[in-house]
Amino acid sequence: MNKKSDPPAPGTYTNVRGTSYFLCLAATKAGKPRLVASRSLVGTPLSSMPDGYEFAENVNGQVSVRQVRAAIIQPEELAVVRGVLTAAPGCEPYRAAVERDAIVIYEPSTWPAELEELAGWLPGGTAMLDRIRTFAANNATYSPLVRFVLSDKTRRTFEVERRRFSGDEGWLPVEWDLRLEPAARKAVRRLGPKGPKDAFFEWG
């Protein structure tokens, strides 16, 4: 008598915060099959990703399954924006990520600079400061602030838009037909270690 074989181990993906997601085939409310990334096993676990699909992770660590699509933004272009943020004093907490035809800069909900000031009033010294930094990195959520939308695929120039904070919100165009690095530098000069400067809200 043959021993019943164990089901295949599900495919997994671990996000930037260390949370694991399982690849599963679940059903929609209409009963149609759908690939999902789930933190618990649902439907039918799959051991490998079907051709034409991939895991996708957004800036807040949320994971999904999507169809593989041709890249519009080049990896080196994302690296340019991240490099500008890293080089700007106090701007390391911001994040940059690709969304289809744009590179978006996000601001965190928790600012390390503010938490470090708070740590000065608490016992524990350096150990407490390290714990606060870890907490901020693991628990911050990110909101879109500035985006660079590819406007000319041949010349690789971008339109710059900043987030509105009044009226209908959305995006406000502020710069046109710029090369990416100077556009990123102009945008990041309006950001500070605790959020956008006054110049950001006057921009445009």
mmCIF file of C-alpha atoms in Angstrom:
data_model
loop_
_atom_site.group_PDB
_atom_site.id
_atom_site.type_symbol
_atom_site.label_atom_id
_atom_site.label_comp_id
_atom_site.label_asym_id
_atom_site.label_seq_id
_atom_site.Cartn_x
_atom_site.Cartn_y
_atom_site.Cartn_z
ATOM 1 C CA MET A 1 0.000 0.000 0.000
ATOM 2 C CA ASN A 2 1.454 3.343 -1.036
ATOM 3 C CA LYS A 3 1.906 5.997 1.604
ATOM 4 C CA LYS A 4 -0.048 9.157 0.879
ATOM 5 C CA SER A 5 2.393 11.843 -0.187
ATOM 6 C CA ASP A 6 2.514 15.197 1.545
ATOM 7 C CA PRO A 7 1.220 18.198 -0.384
ATOM 8 C CA PRO A 8 3.934 20.349 -1.971
ATOM 9 C CA ALA A 9 5.359 23.103 0.199
ATOM 10 C CA PRO A 10 3.792 26.431 -0.764
ATOM 11 C CA GLY A 11 5.838 29.096 -2.493
ATOM 12 C CA THR A 12 6.673 31.923 -0.123
ATOM 13 C CA TYR A 13 7.836 35.529 -0.257
ATOM 14 C CA THR A 14 9.291 37.461 2.685
ATOM 15 C CA ASN A 15 8.796 41.225 2.622
ATOM 16 C CA VAL A 16 11.147 43.945 3.828
ATOM 17 C CA ARG A 17 9.667 43.748 7.344
ATOM 18 C CA GLY A 18 10.274 40.017 7.637
ATOM 19 C CA THR A 19 6.654 38.934 7.135
ATOM 20 C CA SER A 20 6.158 35.793 5.031
ATOM 21 C CA TYR A 21 3.419 35.459 2.421
ATOM 22 C CA PHE A 22 2.194 32.186 0.889
ATOM 23 C CA LEU A 23 1.356 31.752 -2.769
ATOM 24 C CA CYS A 24 -2.180 30.363 -3.025
ATOM 25 C CA LEU A 25 -4.876 29.796 -5.606
ATOM 26 C CA ALA A 26 -8.115 31.124 -4.138
ATOM 27 C CA ALA A 27 -11.569 31.878 -5.510
ATOM 28 C CA THR A 28 -13.221 35.249 -5.996
ATOM 29 C CA LYS A 29 -16.787 35.889 -4.824
ATOM 30 C CA ALA A 30 -17.866 34.972 -8.342
ATOM 31 C CA GLY A 31 -16.050 31.650 -8.042
ATOM 32 C CA LYS A 32 -13.237 32.467 -10.463
ATOM 33 C CA PRO A 33 -9.693 31.291 -9.575
ATOM 34 C CA ARG A 34 -7.253 33.983 -8.497
ATOM 35 C CA LEU A 35 -3.607 33.955 -7.448
ATOM 36 C CA VAL A 36 -3.083 35.595 -4.054
ATOM 37 C CA ALA A 37 -0.250 36.303 -1.627
ATOM 38 C CA SER A 38 -1.623 35.513 1.839
ATOM 39 C CA ARG A 39 -0.133 35.562 5.324
ATOM 40 C CA SER A 40 -2.080 32.354 6.045
ATOM 41 C CA LEU A 41 -2.795 29.331 3.857
ATOM 42 C CA VAL A 42 -6.024 29.775 1.907
ATOM 43 C CA GLY A 43 -7.504 27.884 -1.012
ATOM 44 C CA THR A 44 -4.892 25.709 -2.712
ATOM 45 C CA PRO A 45 -1.244 26.376 -1.797
ATOM 46 C CA LEU A 46 1.113 26.480 -4.801
ATOM 47 C CA SER A 47 4.757 25.470 -4.687
ATOM 48 C CA SER A 48 5.880 27.752 -7.508
ATOM 49 C CA MET A 49 4.761 30.860 -9.358
ATOM 50 C CA PRO A 50 3.014 30.210 -12.702
ATOM 51 C CA ASP A 51 4.696 31.609 -15.793
ATOM 52 C CA GLY A 52 3.819 35.222 -16.466
ATOM 53 C CA TYR A 53 3.197 36.159 -12.826
ATOM 54 C CA GLU A 54 5.343 37.536 -10.015
ATOM 55 C CA PHE A 55 5.213 38.724 -6.409
ATOM 56 C CA ALA A 56 4.998 42.511 -6.017
ATOM 57 C CA GLU A 57 5.739 44.488 -2.856
ATOM 58 C CA ASN A 58 4.776 48.118 -2.324
ATOM 59 C CA VAL A 59 6.586 50.694 -0.224
ATOM 60 C CA ASN A 60 4.534 49.752 2.858
ATOM 61 C CA GLY A 61 5.512 46.090 2.619
ATOM 62 C CA GLN A 62 2.146 44.883 1.307
ATOM 63 C CA VAL A 63 2.586 41.921 -1.044
ATOM 64 C CA SER A 64 0.419 40.885 -3.979
ATOM 65 C CA VAL A 65 0.620 38.728 -7.098
ATOM 66 C CA ARG A 66 0.533 40.438 -10.484
ATOM 67 C CA GLN A 67 1.190 39.686 -14.111
ATOM 68 C CA VAL A 68 4.745 40.339 -15.253
ATOM 69 C CA ARG A 69 4.821 43.566 -17.204
ATOM 70 C CA ALA A 70 7.460 45.360 -19.206
ATOM 71 C CA ALA A 71 9.390 47.923 -17.173
ATOM 72 C CA ILE A 72 8.764 51.555 -18.122
ATOM 73 C CA ILE A 73 11.088 53.106 -15.552
ATOM 74 C CA GLN A 74 14.681 51.901 -15.762
ATOM 75 C CA PRO A 75 16.390 50.527 -12.602
ATOM 76 C CA GLU A 76 19.163 53.109 -12.867
ATOM 77 C CA GLU A 77 16.539 55.897 -12.851
ATOM 78 C CA LEU A 78 15.135 54.690 -9.541
ATOM 79 C CA ALA A 79 18.721 54.493 -8.256
ATOM 80 C CA VAL A 80 19.241 58.173 -9.192
ATOM 81 C CA VAL A 81 16.328 59.335 -7.021
ATOM 82 C CA ARG A 82 17.342 57.098 -4.132
ATOM 83 C CA GLY A 83 20.897 58.420 -4.377
ATOM 84 C CA VAL A 84 19.711 62.020 -4.195
ATOM 85 C CA LEU A 85 17.664 61.225 -1.080
ATOM 86 C CA THR A 86 20.567 59.431 0.585
ATOM 87 C CA ALA A 87 22.953 62.324 -0.104
ATOM 88 C CA ALA A 88 20.594 64.983 1.317
ATOM 89 C CA PRO A 89 21.139 65.526 5.079
ATOM 90 C CA GLY A 90 18.201 64.186 7.089
ATOM 91 C CA CYS A 91 16.350 62.804 4.057
ATOM 92 C CA GLU A 92 17.259 59.144 4.560
ATOM 93 C CA PRO A 93 13.816 58.288 6.056
ATOM 94 C CA TYR A 94 12.059 59.087 2.768
ATOM 95 C CA ARG A 95 11.489 56.198 0.359
ATOM 96 C CA ALA A 96 11.409 56.095 -3.443
ATOM 97 C CA ALA A 97 9.609 53.424 -5.466
ATOM 98 C CA VAL A 98 8.363 52.835 -9.001
ATOM 99 C CA GLU A 99 4.681 53.014 -9.877
ATOM 100 C CA ARG A 100 4.177 52.134 -13.545
ATOM 101 C CA ASP A 101 5.491 55.202 -15.481
ATOM 102 C CA ALA A 102 6.572 57.234 -12.430
ATOM 103 C CA ILE A 103 9.042 57.300 -9.552
ATOM 104 C CA VAL A 104 7.337 58.343 -6.312
ATOM 105 C CA ILE A 105 8.936 59.781 -3.156
ATOM 106 C CA TYR A 106 7.087 58.823 0.030
ATOM 107 C CA GLU A 107 7.252 60.348 3.502
ATOM 108 C CA PRO A 108 7.094 58.197 6.661
ATOM 109 C CA SER A 109 4.400 58.496 9.311
ATOM 110 C CA THR A 110 7.085 58.290 12.025
ATOM 111 C CA TRP A 111 10.113 60.575 11.861
ATOM 112 C CA PRO A 112 13.321 59.188 13.433
ATOM 113 C CA ALA A 113 14.564 62.730 14.148
ATOM 114 C CA GLU A 114 11.538 63.424 16.344
ATOM 115 C CA LEU A 115 11.850 60.069 18.119
ATOM 116 C CA GLU A 116 15.539 60.683 18.775
ATOM 117 C CA GLU A 117 14.682 63.979 20.445
ATOM 118 C CA LEU A 118 12.181 62.108 22.609
ATOM 119 C CA ALA A 119 14.818 59.511 23.491
ATOM 120 C CA GLY A 120 16.867 62.232 25.172
ATOM 121 C CA TRP A 121 14.200 62.458 27.858
ATOM 122 C CA LEU A 122 14.041 58.700 28.454
ATOM 123 C CA PRO A 123 16.377 56.398 30.403
ATOM 124 C CA GLY A 124 18.387 53.782 28.538
ATOM 125 C CA GLY A 125 20.846 55.862 26.523
ATOM 126 C CA THR A 126 22.141 54.337 23.304
ATOM 127 C CA ALA A 127 20.236 51.076 23.789
ATOM 128 C CA MET A 128 16.932 52.947 24.011
ATOM 129 C CA LEU A 129 17.815 55.009 20.929
ATOM 130 C CA ASP A 130 18.558 51.844 18.922
ATOM 131 C CA ARG A 131 15.228 50.335 19.965
ATOM 132 C CA ILE A 132 13.402 53.506 18.934
ATOM 133 C CA ARG A 133 15.092 53.518 15.527
ATOM 134 C CA THR A 134 14.146 49.866 14.988
ATOM 135 C CA PHE A 135 10.558 50.563 16.024
ATOM 136 C CA ALA A 136 10.340 53.480 13.603
ATOM 137 C CA ALA A 137 11.743 51.436 10.712
ATOM 138 C CA ASN A 138 9.399 48.495 11.329
ATOM 139 C CA ASN A 139 6.189 50.407 12.013
ATOM 140 C CA ALA A 140 6.220 53.507 9.816
ATOM 141 C CA THR A 141 3.738 53.702 6.975
ATOM 142 C CA TYR A 142 4.505 55.782 3.893
ATOM 143 C CA SER A 143 2.420 58.325 1.987
ATOM 144 C CA PRO A 144 3.132 59.683 -1.517
ATOM 145 C CA LEU A 145 4.630 63.162 -1.614
ATOM 146 C CA VAL A 146 6.361 63.846 -4.951
ATOM 147 C CA ARG A 147 6.367 61.959 -8.216
ATOM 148 C CA PHE A 148 8.405 62.095 -11.414
ATOM 149 C CA VAL A 149 6.247 60.995 -14.350
ATOM 150 C CA LEU A 150 8.044 59.934 -17.518
ATOM 151 C CA SER A 151 6.890 62.326 -20.233
ATOM 152 C CA ASP A 152 9.280 61.536 -23.090
ATOM 153 C CA LYS A 153 10.437 57.918 -23.459
ATOM 154 C CA THR A 154 13.099 58.802 -26.011
ATOM 155 C CA ARG A 155 14.703 61.765 -24.245
ATOM 156 C CA ARG A 156 13.932 60.323 -20.773
ATOM 157 C CA THR A 157 12.528 63.567 -19.412
ATOM 158 C CA PHE A 158 9.992 63.849 -16.625
ATOM 159 C CA GLU A 159 7.106 65.958 -15.373
ATOM 160 C CA VAL A 160 7.269 66.643 -11.644
ATOM 161 C CA GLU A 161 4.127 66.674 -9.520
ATOM 162 C CA ARG A 162 3.673 67.244 -5.819
ATOM 163 C CA ARG A 163 0.865 66.028 -3.635
ATOM 164 C CA ARG A 164 -1.969 68.429 -2.906
ATOM 165 C CA PHE A 165 -3.007 68.789 0.734
ATOM 166 C CA SER A 166 -6.141 70.862 0.206
ATOM 167 C CA GLY A 167 -9.130 71.015 -2.094
ATOM 168 C CA ASP A 168 -9.469 67.883 -4.179
ATOM 169 C CA GLU A 169 -6.016 66.654 -3.089
ATOM 170 C CA GLY A 170 -4.534 64.587 -5.928
ATOM 171 C CA TRP A 171 -1.411 65.847 -7.724
ATOM 172 C CA LEU A 172 -0.278 69.330 -8.714
ATOM 173 C CA PRO A 173 2.124 69.659 -11.714
ATOM 174 C CA VAL A 174 5.056 71.902 -10.743
ATOM 175 C CA GLU A 175 7.910 71.238 -13.234
ATOM 176 C CA TRP A 176 7.964 70.128 -16.870
ATOM 177 C CA ASP A 177 10.302 68.301 -19.240
ATOM 178 C CA LEU A 178 13.258 67.926 -16.877
ATOM 179 C CA ARG A 179 16.089 65.453 -16.747
ATOM 180 C CA LEU A 180 15.642 63.171 -13.765
ATOM 181 C CA GLU A 181 18.646 64.016 -11.579
ATOM 182 C CA PRO A 182 18.186 67.826 -11.583
ATOM 183 C CA ALA A 183 14.447 67.296 -11.112
ATOM 184 C CA ALA A 184 15.093 65.091 -8.085
ATOM 185 C CA ARG A 185 17.559 67.571 -6.589
ATOM 186 C CA LYS A 186 15.071 70.449 -6.959
ATOM 187 C CA ALA A 187 12.388 68.375 -5.255
ATOM 188 C CA VAL A 188 14.534 67.066 -2.406
ATOM 189 C CA ARG A 189 15.742 70.594 -1.527
ATOM 190 C CA ARG A 190 12.142 71.198 -0.413
ATOM 191 C CA LEU A 191 12.214 68.270 2.027
ATOM 192 C CA GLY A 192 13.605 68.152 5.532
ATOM 193 C CA PRO A 193 14.324 65.636 8.326
ATOM 194 C CA LYS A 194 10.826 66.025 9.799
ATOM 195 C CA GLY A 195 8.771 66.426 6.644
ATOM 196 C CA PRO A 196 8.255 68.901 3.810
ATOM 197 C CA LYS A 197 9.583 72.429 4.304
ATOM 198 C CA ASP A 198 7.425 75.537 3.767
ATOM 199 C CA ALA A 199 8.936 75.816 0.282
ATOM 200 C CA PHE A 200 7.266 72.532 -0.619
ATOM 201 C CA PHE A 201 3.772 73.877 -0.015
ATOM 202 C CA GLU A 202 4.577 77.081 -1.944
ATOM 203 C CA TRP A 203 5.950 75.081 -4.896
ATOM 204 C CA GLY A 204 3.919 75.515 -8.068
#
